[in-house]
JSON list of C-alpha atoms in Angstrom, two decimals:
[
{"chain": "A", "resi": 1, "resn": "UNK", "atom": "CA", "xyz": [190.32, 160.99, 26.39]},
{"chain": "A", "resi": 2, "resn": "UNK", "atom": "CA", "xyz": [190.54, 161.40, 30.17]},
{"chain": "A", "resi": 3, "resn": "UNK", "atom": "CA", "xyz": [191.20, 158.29, 32.09]},
{"chain": "A", "resi": 4, "resn": "UNK", "atom": "CA", "xyz": [191.81, 157.19, 35.69]},
{"chain": "A", "resi": 5, "resn": "UNK", "atom": "CA", "xyz": [193.87, 154.20, 36.72]},
{"chain": "A", "resi": 6, "resn": "UNK", "atom": "CA", "xyz": [193.90, 152.57, 40.08]},
{"chain": "A", "resi": 7, "resn": "UNK", "atom": "CA", "xyz": [196.70, 150.04, 39.90]},
{"chain": "A", "resi": 8, "resn": "UNK", "atom": "CA", "xyz": [195.74, 147.99, 42.92]},
{"chain": "A", "resi": 9, "resn": "UNK", "atom": "CA", "xyz": [192.50, 145.95, 42.61]},
{"chain": "A", "resi": 10, "resn": "UNK", "atom": "CA", "xyz": [192.85, 144.56, 46.19]},
{"chain": "A", "resi": 11, "resn": "UNK", "atom": "CA", "xyz": [194.77, 145.71, 49.18]},
{"chain": "A", "resi": 12, "resn": "UNK", "atom": "CA", "xyz": [194.89, 144.12, 52.63]},
{"chain": "A", "resi": 13, "resn": "UNK", "atom": "CA", "xyz": [196.24, 146.03, 55.67]},
{"chain": "A", "resi": 14, "resn": "UNK", "atom": "CA", "xyz": [196.31, 145.30, 59.37]},
{"chain": "A", "resi": 15, "resn": "UNK", "atom": "CA", "xyz": [194.08, 147.38, 61.62]},
{"chain": "A", "resi": 16, "resn": "UNK", "atom": "CA", "xyz": [196.19, 150.37, 62.79]},
{"chain": "A", "resi": 17, "resn": "UNK", "atom": "CA", "xyz": [198.56, 150.24, 59.89]},
{"chain": "A", "resi": 18, "resn": "UNK", "atom": "CA", "xyz": [198.90, 153.08, 57.43]},
{"chain": "A", "resi": 19, "resn": "UNK", "atom": "CA", "xyz": [197.23, 153.06, 54.07]},
{"chain": "A", "resi": 20, "resn": "UNK", "atom": "CA", "xyz": [197.98, 154.37, 50.65]},
{"chain": "A", "resi": 21, "resn": "UNK", "atom": "CA", "xyz": [195.71, 153.83, 47.62]},
{"chain": "A", "resi": 22, "resn": "UNK", "atom": "CA", "xyz": [197.13, 154.86, 44.30]},
{"chain": "A", "resi": 23, "resn": "UNK", "atom": "CA", "xyz": [195.39, 156.80, 41.58]},
{"chain": "A", "resi": 24, "resn": "UNK", "atom": "CA", "xyz": [196.87, 158.02, 38.32]},
{"chain": "A", "resi": 25, "resn": "UNK", "atom": "CA", "xyz": [194.98, 160.17, 35.79]},
{"chain": "A", "resi": 26, "resn": "UNK", "atom": "CA", "xyz": [195.40, 161.27, 32.31]},
{"chain": "A", "resi": 27, "resn": "UNK", "atom": "CA", "xyz": [194.05, 164.70, 31.67]},
{"chain": "A", "resi": 28, "resn": "UNK", "atom": "CA", "xyz": [195.30, 167.53, 29.69]},
{"chain": "A", "resi": 29, "resn": "UNK", "atom": "CA", "xyz": [194.11, 170.52, 31.72]},
{"chain": "A", "resi": 30, "resn": "UNK", "atom": "CA", "xyz": [194.00, 170.99, 35.44]},
{"chain": "A", "resi": 31, "resn": "UNK", "atom": "CA", "xyz": [192.05, 168.06, 36.71]},
{"chain": "A", "resi": 32, "resn": "UNK", "atom": "CA", "xyz": [189.21, 168.10, 39.28]},
{"chain": "A", "resi": 33, "resn": "UNK", "atom": "CA", "xyz": [189.82, 164.94, 41.27]},
{"chain": "A", "resi": 34, "resn": "UNK", "atom": "CA", "xyz": [187.76, 163.04, 43.71]},
{"chain": "A", "resi": 35, "resn": "UNK", "atom": "CA", "xyz": [187.90, 160.01, 46.02]},
{"chain": "A", "resi": 36, "resn": "UNK", "atom": "CA", "xyz": [184.72, 158.11, 46.75]},
{"chain": "A", "resi": 37, "resn": "UNK", "atom": "CA", "xyz": [184.13, 155.22, 49.07]},
{"chain": "A", "resi": 38, "resn": "UNK", "atom": "CA", "xyz": [181.57, 152.49, 48.55]},
{"chain": "A", "resi": 39, "resn": "UNK", "atom": "CA", "xyz": [180.67, 150.31, 51.65]},
{"chain": "A", "resi": 40, "resn": "UNK", "atom": "CA", "xyz": [178.66, 147.18, 51.01]},
{"chain": "A", "resi": 41, "resn": "UNK", "atom": "CA", "xyz": [175.08, 148.03, 50.24]},
{"chain": "A", "resi": 42, "resn": "UNK", "atom": "CA", "xyz": [175.78, 151.71, 50.23]},
{"chain": "A", "resi": 43, "resn": "UNK", "atom": "CA", "xyz": [176.17, 154.29, 47.56]},
{"chain": "A", "resi": 44, "resn": "UNK", "atom": "CA", "xyz": [179.22, 156.21, 46.65]},
{"chain": "A", "resi": 45, "resn": "UNK", "atom": "CA", "xyz": [180.21, 158.65, 49.48]},
{"chain": "A", "resi": 46, "resn": "UNK", "atom": "CA", "xyz": [182.62, 161.51, 48.78]},
{"chain": "A", "resi": 47, "resn": "UNK", "atom": "CA", "xyz": [185.75, 161.28, 50.86]},
{"chain": "A", "resi": 48, "resn": "UNK", "atom": "CA", "xyz": [187.52, 164.38, 49.37]},
{"chain": "A", "resi": 49, "resn": "UNK", "atom": "CA", "xyz": [188.17, 166.45, 46.33]},
{"chain": "A", "resi": 50, "resn": "UNK", "atom": "CA", "xyz": [190.87, 168.65, 44.73]},
{"chain": "A", "resi": 51, "resn": "UNK", "atom": "CA", "xyz": [190.23, 171.54, 42.50]},
{"chain": "A", "resi": 52, "resn": "UNK", "atom": "CA", "xyz": [193.16, 173.80, 42.97]},
{"chain": "A", "resi": 53, "resn": "UNK", "atom": "CA", "xyz": [195.31, 175.35, 45.60]},
{"chain": "A", "resi": 54, "resn": "UNK", "atom": "CA", "xyz": [196.87, 173.35, 48.39]},
{"chain": "A", "resi": 55, "resn": "UNK", "atom": "CA", "xyz": [197.94, 170.02, 46.88]},
{"chain": "A", "resi": 56, "resn": "UNK", "atom": "CA", "xyz": [197.26, 168.18, 50.15]},
{"chain": "A", "resi": 57, "resn": "UNK", "atom": "CA", "xyz": [193.58, 167.85, 50.79]},
{"chain": "A", "resi": 58, "resn": "UNK", "atom": "CA", "xyz": [191.87, 166.60, 53.88]},
{"chain": "A", "resi": 59, "resn": "UNK", "atom": "CA", "xyz": [188.78, 164.65, 53.78]},
{"chain": "A", "resi": 60, "resn": "UNK", "atom": "CA", "xyz": [186.28, 162.88, 56.03]},
{"chain": "A", "resi": 61, "resn": "UNK", "atom": "CA", "xyz": [186.99, 159.91, 58.25]},
{"chain": "A", "resi": 62, "resn": "UNK", "atom": "CA", "xyz": [190.70, 160.89, 58.60]},
{"chain": "A", "resi": 63, "resn": "UNK", "atom": "CA", "xyz": [191.60, 160.54, 54.99]},
{"chain": "A", "resi": 64, "resn": "UNK", "atom": "CA", "xyz": [193.84, 162.85, 52.97]},
{"chain": "A", "resi": 65, "resn": "UNK", "atom": "CA", "xyz": [195.17, 162.82, 49.46]},
{"chain": "A", "resi": 66, "resn": "UNK", "atom": "CA", "xyz": [198.01, 164.50, 47.73]},
{"chain": "A", "resi": 67, "resn": "UNK", "atom": "CA", "xyz": [197.89, 165.90, 44.11]},
{"chain": "A", "resi": 68, "resn": "UNK", "atom": "CA", "xyz": [201.17, 165.56, 42.29]},
{"chain": "A", "resi": 69, "resn": "UNK", "atom": "CA", "xyz": [201.03, 167.06, 38.87]},
{"chain": "A", "resi": 70, "resn": "UNK", "atom": "CA", "xyz": [204.53, 165.76, 37.98]},
{"chain": "A", "resi": 71, "resn": "UNK", "atom": "CA", "xyz": [203.50, 162.23, 38.59]},
{"chain": "A", "resi": 72, "resn": "UNK", "atom": "CA", "xyz": [199.84, 162.60, 37.47]},
{"chain": "A", "resi": 73, "resn": "UNK", "atom": "CA", "xyz": [198.86, 161.10, 40.74]},
{"chain": "A", "resi": 74, "resn": "UNK", "atom": "CA", "xyz": [196.24, 161.71, 43.42]},
{"chain": "A", "resi": 75, "resn": "UNK", "atom": "CA", "xyz": [196.90, 159.04, 46.06]},
{"chain": "A", "resi": 76, "resn": "UNK", "atom": "CA", "xyz": [194.70, 158.54, 49.05]},
{"chain": "A", "resi": 77, "resn": "UNK", "atom": "CA", "xyz": [196.25, 158.05, 52.47]},
{"chain": "A", "resi": 78, "resn": "UNK", "atom": "CA", "xyz": [195.28, 157.32, 56.06]},
{"chain": "A", "resi": 79, "resn": "UNK", "atom": "CA", "xyz": [197.73, 157.04, 58.95]},
{"chain": "A", "resi": 80, "resn": "UNK", "atom": "CA", "xyz": [195.95, 154.41, 60.90]},
{"chain": "A", "resi": 81, "resn": "UNK", "atom": "CA", "xyz": [193.28, 152.16, 59.35]},
{"chain": "A", "resi": 82, "resn": "UNK", "atom": "CA", "xyz": [190.17, 151.01, 61.26]},
{"chain": "A", "resi": 83, "resn": "UNK", "atom": "CA", "xyz": [188.21, 147.92, 60.51]},
{"chain": "A", "resi": 84, "resn": "UNK", "atom": "CA", "xyz": [185.29, 150.05, 59.36]},
{"chain": "A", "resi": 85, "resn": "UNK", "atom": "CA", "xyz": [187.47, 151.40, 56.58]},
{"chain": "A", "resi": 86, "resn": "UNK", "atom": "CA", "xyz": [187.03, 148.09, 54.67]},
{"chain": "A", "resi": 87, "resn": "UNK", "atom": "CA", "xyz": [185.21, 149.09, 51.57]},
{"chain": "A", "resi": 88, "resn": "UNK", "atom": "CA", "xyz": [185.83, 149.85, 47.85]},
{"chain": "A", "resi": 89, "resn": "UNK", "atom": "CA", "xyz": [187.49, 153.09, 47.00]},
{"chain": "A", "resi": 90, "resn": "UNK", "atom": "CA", "xyz": [187.14, 154.90, 43.70]},
{"chain": "A", "resi": 91, "resn": "UNK", "atom": "CA", "xyz": [189.23, 157.68, 42.24]},
{"chain": "A", "resi": 92, "resn": "UNK", "atom": "CA", "xyz": [187.46, 159.95, 39.72]},
{"chain": "A", "resi": 93, "resn": "UNK", "atom": "CA", "xyz": [188.06, 162.88, 37.54]},
{"chain": "A", "resi": 94, "resn": "UNK", "atom": "CA", "xyz": [185.75, 165.54, 36.12]},
{"chain": "A", "resi": 95, "resn": "UNK", "atom": "CA", "xyz": [186.25, 165.56, 32.44]},
{"chain": "A", "resi": 96, "resn": "UNK", "atom": "CA", "xyz": [185.38, 168.33, 30.10]},
{"chain": "A", "resi": 97, "resn": "UNK", "atom": "CA", "xyz": [181.89, 166.97, 29.59]},
{"chain": "A", "resi": 98, "resn": "UNK", "atom": "CA", "xyz": [180.90, 167.56, 33.07]},
{"chain": "A", "resi": 99, "resn": "UNK", "atom": "CA", "xyz": [180.58, 163.88, 33.94]},
{"chain": "A", "resi": 100, "resn": "UNK", "atom": "CA", "xyz": [182.86, 161.84, 36.29]},
{"chain": "A", "resi": 101, "resn": "UNK", "atom": "CA", "xyz": [185.34, 159.36, 34.78]},
{"chain": "A", "resi": 102, "resn": "UNK", "atom": "CA", "xyz": [186.11, 156.66, 37.48]},
{"chain": "A", "resi": 103, "resn": "UNK", "atom": "CA", "xyz": [188.89, 154.33, 38.01]},
{"chain": "A", "resi": 104, "resn": "UNK", "atom": "CA", "xyz": [188.36, 150.66, 38.40]},
{"chain": "A", "resi": 105, "resn": "UNK", "atom": "CA", "xyz": [188.30, 150.78, 42.21]},
{"chain": "A", "resi": 106, "resn": "UNK", "atom": "CA", "xyz": [190.44, 149.32, 44.90]},
{"chain": "A", "resi": 107, "resn": "UNK", "atom": "CA", "xyz": [188.92, 146.93, 47.44]},
{"chain": "A", "resi": 108, "resn": "UNK", "atom": "CA", "xyz": [190.39, 147.40, 50.84]},
{"chain": "A", "resi": 109, "resn": "UNK", "atom": "CA", "xyz": [190.35, 144.59, 53.40]},
{"chain": "A", "resi": 110, "resn": "UNK", "atom": "CA", "xyz": [191.39, 145.08, 57.03]},
{"chain": "A", "resi": 111, "resn": "UNK", "atom": "CA", "xyz": [192.90, 142.38, 59.06]},
{"chain": "A", "resi": 112, "resn": "UNK", "atom": "CA", "xyz": [192.20, 142.48, 62.80]},
{"chain": "B", "resi": 1, "resn": "UNK", "atom": "CA", "xyz": [171.68, 165.48, 56.07]},
{"chain": "B", "resi": 2, "resn": "UNK", "atom": "CA", "xyz": [169.85, 165.34, 52.64]},
{"chain": "B", "resi": 3, "resn": "UNK", "atom": "CA", "xyz": [170.69, 162.42, 50.45]},
{"chain": "B", "resi": 4, "resn": "UNK", "atom": "CA", "xyz": [169.83, 160.92, 47.04]},
{"chain": "B", "resi": 5, "resn": "UNK", "atom": "CA", "xyz": [167.50, 157.92, 47.35]},
{"chain": "B", "resi": 6, "resn": "UNK", "atom": "CA", "xyz": [166.77, 155.18, 44.81]},
{"chain": "B", "resi": 7, "resn": "UNK", "atom": "CA", "xyz": [164.11, 152.64, 44.42]},
{"chain": "B", "resi": 8, "resn": "UNK", "atom": "CA", "xyz": [163.95, 149.68, 44.15]},
{"chain": "B", "resi": 9, "resn": "UNK", "atom": "CA", "xyz": [167.24, 148.48, 45.73]},
{"chain": "B", "resi": 10, "resn": "UNK", "atom": "CA", "xyz": [167.14, 145.29, 43.71]},
{"chain": "B", "resi": 11, "resn": "UNK", "atom": "CA", "xyz": [165.17, 144.40, 40.57]},
{"chain": "B", "resi": 12, "resn": "UNK", "atom": "CA", "xyz": [165.01, 141.12, 38.67]},
{"chain": "B", "resi": 13, "resn": "UNK", "atom": "CA", "xyz": [163.43, 141.15, 35.29]},
{"chain": "B", "resi": 14, "resn": "UNK", "atom": "CA", "xyz": [163.06, 138.99, 32.23]},
{"chain": "B", "resi": 15, "resn": "UNK", "atom": "CA", "xyz": [165.01, 139.87, 29.08]},
{"chain": "B", "resi": 16, "resn": "UNK", "atom": "CA", "xyz": [162.86, 142.05, 26.76]},
{"chain": "B", "resi": 17, "resn": "UNK", "atom": "CA", "xyz": [160.83, 143.55, 29.59]},
{"chain": "B", "resi": 18, "resn": "UNK", "atom": "CA", "xyz": [160.74, 147.22, 30.44]},
{"chain": "B", "resi": 19, "resn": "UNK", "atom": "CA", "xyz": [162.17, 148.51, 33.67]},
{"chain": "B", "resi": 20, "resn": "UNK", "atom": "CA", "xyz": [161.96, 151.91, 35.35]},
{"chain": "B", "resi": 21, "resn": "UNK", "atom": "CA", "xyz": [164.46, 152.84, 37.95]},
{"chain": "B", "resi": 22, "resn": "UNK", "atom": "CA", "xyz": [163.54, 155.68, 40.22]},
{"chain": "B", "resi": 23, "resn": "UNK", "atom": "CA", "xyz": [165.70, 158.22, 41.97]},
{"chain": "B", "resi": 24, "resn": "UNK", "atom": "CA", "xyz": [164.84, 161.21, 44.20]},
{"chain": "B", "resi": 25, "resn": "UNK", "atom": "CA", "xyz": [167.73, 163.72, 44.09]},
{"chain": "B", "resi": 26, "resn": "UNK", "atom": "CA", "xyz": [168.52, 166.16, 46.78]},
{"chain": "B", "resi": 27, "resn": "UNK", "atom": "CA", "xyz": [165.80, 168.75, 46.78]},
{"chain": "B", "resi": 28, "resn": "UNK", "atom": "CA", "xyz": [167.76, 171.91, 45.72]},
{"chain": "B", "resi": 29, "resn": "UNK", "atom": "CA", "xyz": [169.82, 170.16, 43.10]},
{"chain": "B", "resi": 30, "resn": "UNK", "atom": "CA", "xyz": [169.28, 170.87, 39.54]},
{"chain": "B", "resi": 31, "resn": "UNK", "atom": "CA", "xyz": [171.67, 168.65, 37.66]},
{"chain": "B", "resi": 32, "resn": "UNK", "atom": "CA", "xyz": [171.04, 164.87, 37.59]},
{"chain": "B", "resi": 33, "resn": "UNK", "atom": "CA", "xyz": [172.95, 161.92, 36.40]},
{"chain": "B", "resi": 34, "resn": "UNK", "atom": "CA", "xyz": [172.74, 158.14, 35.81]},
{"chain": "B", "resi": 35, "resn": "UNK", "atom": "CA", "xyz": [175.85, 155.98, 36.05]},
{"chain": "B", "resi": 36, "resn": "UNK", "atom": "CA", "xyz": [176.11, 152.26, 35.98]},
{"chain": "B", "resi": 37, "resn": "UNK", "atom": "CA", "xyz": [178.54, 149.59, 37.14]},
{"chain": "B", "resi": 38, "resn": "UNK", "atom": "CA", "xyz": [178.60, 146.19, 35.61]},
{"chain": "B", "resi": 39, "resn": "UNK", "atom": "CA", "xyz": [179.91, 143.63, 38.10]},
{"chain": "B", "resi": 40, "resn": "UNK", "atom": "CA", "xyz": [183.67, 143.75, 38.26]},
{"chain": "B", "resi": 41, "resn": "UNK", "atom": "CA", "xyz": [183.95, 146.73, 35.89]},
{"chain": "B", "resi": 42, "resn": "UNK", "atom": "CA", "xyz": [184.21, 150.52, 36.29]},
{"chain": "B", "resi": 43, "resn": "UNK", "atom": "CA", "xyz": [181.48, 152.94, 37.18]},
{"chain": "B", "resi": 44, "resn": "UNK", "atom": "CA", "xyz": [180.46, 154.35, 33.79]},
{"chain": "B", "resi": 45, "resn": "UNK", "atom": "CA", "xyz": [178.53, 157.62, 33.00]},
{"chain": "B", "resi": 46, "resn": "UNK", "atom": "CA", "xyz": [175.33, 157.14, 31.19]},
{"chain": "B", "resi": 47, "resn": "UNK", "atom": "CA", "xyz": [173.51, 160.45, 30.99]},
{"chain": "B", "resi": 48, "resn": "UNK", "atom": "CA", "xyz": [173.17, 163.90, 32.48]},
{"chain": "B", "resi": 49, "resn": "UNK", "atom": "CA", "xyz": [170.03, 165.92, 32.69]},
{"chain": "B", "resi": 50, "resn": "UNK", "atom": "CA", "xyz": [169.40, 169.54, 33.22]},
{"chain": "B", "resi": 51, "resn": "UNK", "atom": "CA", "xyz": [166.43, 171.86, 32.74]},
{"chain": "B", "resi": 52, "resn": "UNK", "atom": "CA", "xyz": [164.23, 168.97, 31.60]},
{"chain": "B", "resi": 53, "resn": "UNK", "atom": "CA", "xyz": [166.42, 167.77, 28.88]},
{"chain": "B", "resi": 54, "resn": "UNK", "atom": "CA", "xyz": [169.43, 165.63, 28.31]},
{"chain": "B", "resi": 55, "resn": "UNK", "atom": "CA", "xyz": [172.63, 167.58, 28.69]},
{"chain": "B", "resi": 56, "resn": "UNK", "atom": "CA", "xyz": [174.98, 164.82, 27.73]},
{"chain": "B", "resi": 57, "resn": "UNK", "atom": "CA", "xyz": [174.89, 161.04, 27.09]},
{"chain": "B", "resi": 58, "resn": "UNK", "atom": "CA", "xyz": [177.50, 158.33, 26.56]},
{"chain": "B", "resi": 59, "resn": "UNK", "atom": "CA", "xyz": [177.56, 155.83, 23.80]},
{"chain": "B", "resi": 60, "resn": "UNK", "atom": "CA", "xyz": [176.00, 153.29, 26.22]},
{"chain": "B", "resi": 61, "resn": "UNK", "atom": "CA", "xyz": [172.84, 155.46, 26.34]},
{"chain": "B", "resi": 62, "resn": "UNK", "atom": "CA", "xyz": [171.24, 154.19, 23.14]},
{"chain": "B", "resi": 63, "resn": "UNK", "atom": "CA", "xyz": [167.59, 154.25, 22.06]},
{"chain": "B", "resi": 64, "resn": "UNK", "atom": "CA", "xyz": [166.66, 151.68, 24.57]},
{"chain": "B", "resi": 65, "resn": "UNK", "atom": "CA", "xyz": [167.27, 154.09, 27.36]},
{"chain": "B", "resi": 66, "resn": "UNK", "atom": "CA", "xyz": [165.35, 157.15, 28.31]},
{"chain": "B", "resi": 67, "resn": "UNK", "atom": "CA", "xyz": [165.23, 159.53, 31.27]},
{"chain": "B", "resi": 68, "resn": "UNK", "atom": "CA", "xyz": [162.47, 161.70, 32.67]},
{"chain": "B", "resi": 69, "resn": "UNK", "atom": "CA", "xyz": [161.66, 164.05, 35.43]},
{"chain": "B", "resi": 70, "resn": "UNK", "atom": "CA", "xyz": [157.97, 163.39, 35.76]},
{"chain": "B", "resi": 71, "resn": "UNK", "atom": "CA", "xyz": [157.42, 165.70, 38.69]},
{"chain": "B", "resi": 72, "resn": "UNK", "atom": "CA", "xyz": [159.32, 168.06, 40.99]},
{"chain": "B", "resi": 73, "resn": "UNK", "atom": "CA", "xyz": [161.04, 165.29, 42.86]},
{"chain": "B", "resi": 74, "resn": "UNK", "atom": "CA", "xyz": [161.56, 162.14, 40.85]},
{"chain": "B", "resi": 75, "resn": "UNK", "atom": "CA", "xyz": [164.12, 161.30, 38.17]},
{"chain": "B", "resi": 76, "resn": "UNK", "atom": "CA", "xyz": [163.70, 158.12, 36.28]},
{"chain": "B", "resi": 77, "resn": "UNK", "atom": "CA", "xyz": [165.78, 155.88, 34.01]},
{"chain": "B", "resi": 78, "resn": "UNK", "atom": "CA", "xyz": [163.75, 153.60, 31.69]},
{"chain": "B", "resi": 79, "resn": "UNK", "atom": "CA", "xyz": [165.13, 150.69, 29.83]},
{"chain": "B", "resi": 80, "resn": "UNK", "atom": "CA", "xyz": [162.62, 149.86, 27.13]},
{"chain": "B", "resi": 81, "resn": "UNK", "atom": "CA", "xyz": [163.58, 146.25, 26.45]},
{"chain": "B", "resi": 82, "resn": "UNK", "atom": "CA", "xyz": [166.18, 144.90, 28.70]},
{"chain": "B", "resi": 83, "resn": "UNK", "atom": "CA", "xyz": [169.07, 142.79, 27.54]},
{"chain": "B", "resi": 84, "resn": "UNK", "atom": "CA", "xyz": [171.21, 140.42, 29.55]},
{"chain": "B", "resi": 85, "resn": "UNK", "atom": "CA", "xyz": [174.10, 142.84, 29.29]},
{"chain": "B", "resi": 86, "resn": "UNK", "atom": "CA", "xyz": [172.01, 145.57, 31.08]},
{"chain": "B", "resi": 87, "resn": "UNK", "atom": "CA", "xyz": [172.57, 143.65, 34.37]},
{"chain": "B", "resi": 88, "resn": "UNK", "atom": "CA", "xyz": [174.50, 146.12, 36.54]},
{"chain": "B", "resi": 89, "resn": "UNK", "atom": "CA", "xyz": [174.24, 148.47, 39.46]},
{"chain": "B", "resi": 90, "resn": "UNK", "atom": "CA", "xyz": [172.70, 151.72, 38.38]},
{"chain": "B", "resi": 91, "resn": "UNK", "atom": "CA", "xyz": [173.48, 154.88, 40.39]},
{"chain": "B", "resi": 92, "resn": "UNK", "atom": "CA", "xyz": [171.79, 158.16, 40.38]},
{"chain": "B", "resi": 93, "resn": "UNK", "atom": "CA", "xyz": [173.60, 161.29, 41.26]},
{"chain": "B", "resi": 94, "resn": "UNK", "atom": "CA", "xyz": [172.71, 164.98, 41.57]},
{"chain": "B", "resi": 95, "resn": "UNK", "atom": "CA", "xyz": [174.47, 168.32, 42.15]},
{"chain": "B", "resi": 96, "resn": "UNK", "atom": "CA", "xyz": [173.64, 171.92, 42.47]},
{"chain": "B", "resi": 97, "resn": "UNK", "atom": "CA", "xyz": [173.97, 174.11, 39.45]},
{"chain": "B", "resi": 98, "resn": "UNK", "atom": "CA", "xyz": [176.60, 176.37, 40.99]},
{"chain": "B", "resi": 99, "resn": "UNK", "atom": "CA", "xyz": [179.42, 175.18, 38.86]},
{"chain": "B", "resi": 100, "resn": "UNK", "atom": "CA", "xyz": [181.17, 172.19, 37.38]},
{"chain": "B", "resi": 101, "resn": "UNK", "atom": "CA", "xyz": [183.23, 172.01, 40.51]},
{"chain": "B", "resi": 102, "resn": "UNK", "atom": "CA", "xyz": [180.30, 171.08, 42.50]},
{"chain": "B", "resi": 103, "resn": "UNK", "atom": "CA", "xyz": [180.18, 167.63, 44.03]},
{"chain": "B", "resi": 104, "resn": "UNK", "atom": "CA", "xyz": [178.01, 164.93, 42.76]},
{"chain": "B", "resi": 105, "resn": "UNK", "atom": "CA", "xyz": [176.05, 163.14, 45.45]},
{"chain": "B", "resi": 106, "resn": "UNK", "atom": "CA", "xyz": [175.28, 159.54, 44.70]},
{"chain": "B", "resi": 107, "resn": "UNK", "atom": "CA", "xyz": [172.45, 157.37, 45.76]},
{"chain": "B", "resi": 108, "resn": "UNK", "atom": "CA", "xyz": [172.82, 153.77, 47.04]},
{"chain": "B", "resi": 109, "resn": "UNK", "atom": "CA", "xyz": [172.11, 152.26, 43.71]},
{"chain": "B", "resi": 110, "resn": "UNK", "atom": "CA", "xyz": [169.63, 149.84, 42.16]},
{"chain": "B", "resi": 111, "resn": "UNK", "atom": "CA", "xyz": [170.97, 146.33, 41.41]},
{"chain": "B", "resi": 112, "resn": "UNK", "atom": "CA", "xyz": [169.31, 145.17, 38.14]},
{"chain": "B", "resi": 113, "resn": "UNK", "atom": "CA", "xyz": [169.47, 141.55, 37.07]},
{"chain": "B", "resi": 114, "resn": "UNK", "atom": "CA", "xyz": [168.23, 140.60, 33.70]},
{"chain": "B", "resi": 115, "resn": "UNK", "atom": "CA", "xyz": [167.52, 136.95, 33.31]}
]
């Protein structure tokens, strides 16, 4: 069965520092991968997605992610974190059944 | 920008009561979903709905659950007799029909508390 693992439950970074959130997937075919963000009281907002082609994808709010098939990873990065980036981040994969399978989420805290 | 809306934002109910969670998907979307997230756990797929019928459902979606599109705009999730373990955040999502690659857009969620 397809699965997504986000190894880090919580991450704290200083404002202005770089960020990398890890995501590993288990999927036999070419995965369709997503990163969503959930701010307090908000729904799940799509940051970016990967279907095929260029393995480095750009998203909204200055985020990017790199698909690495050899490592079964799709890590999310941002060069300089802002306090407003504090939220929970979810990696997800489309499975064969046309539904999303989510990772457990990573809660990002930003120190001033 | 069009968005998925959900009502109510919070609902508290007694065990054994029926609840209906409401969603208004994005207007030109044709594929609808419900997911839930129990506190501290992953977001889990419940059901997908297309062309007025269930397309797929998970093991969680048992006979206590039902979905309906009662009119051209609403999409509802009914829990017939709530249990304590139904307490969760319930998310509605929708997408266009164009293809499986299309993004699912999520609503803000309904937080359900069963006492």
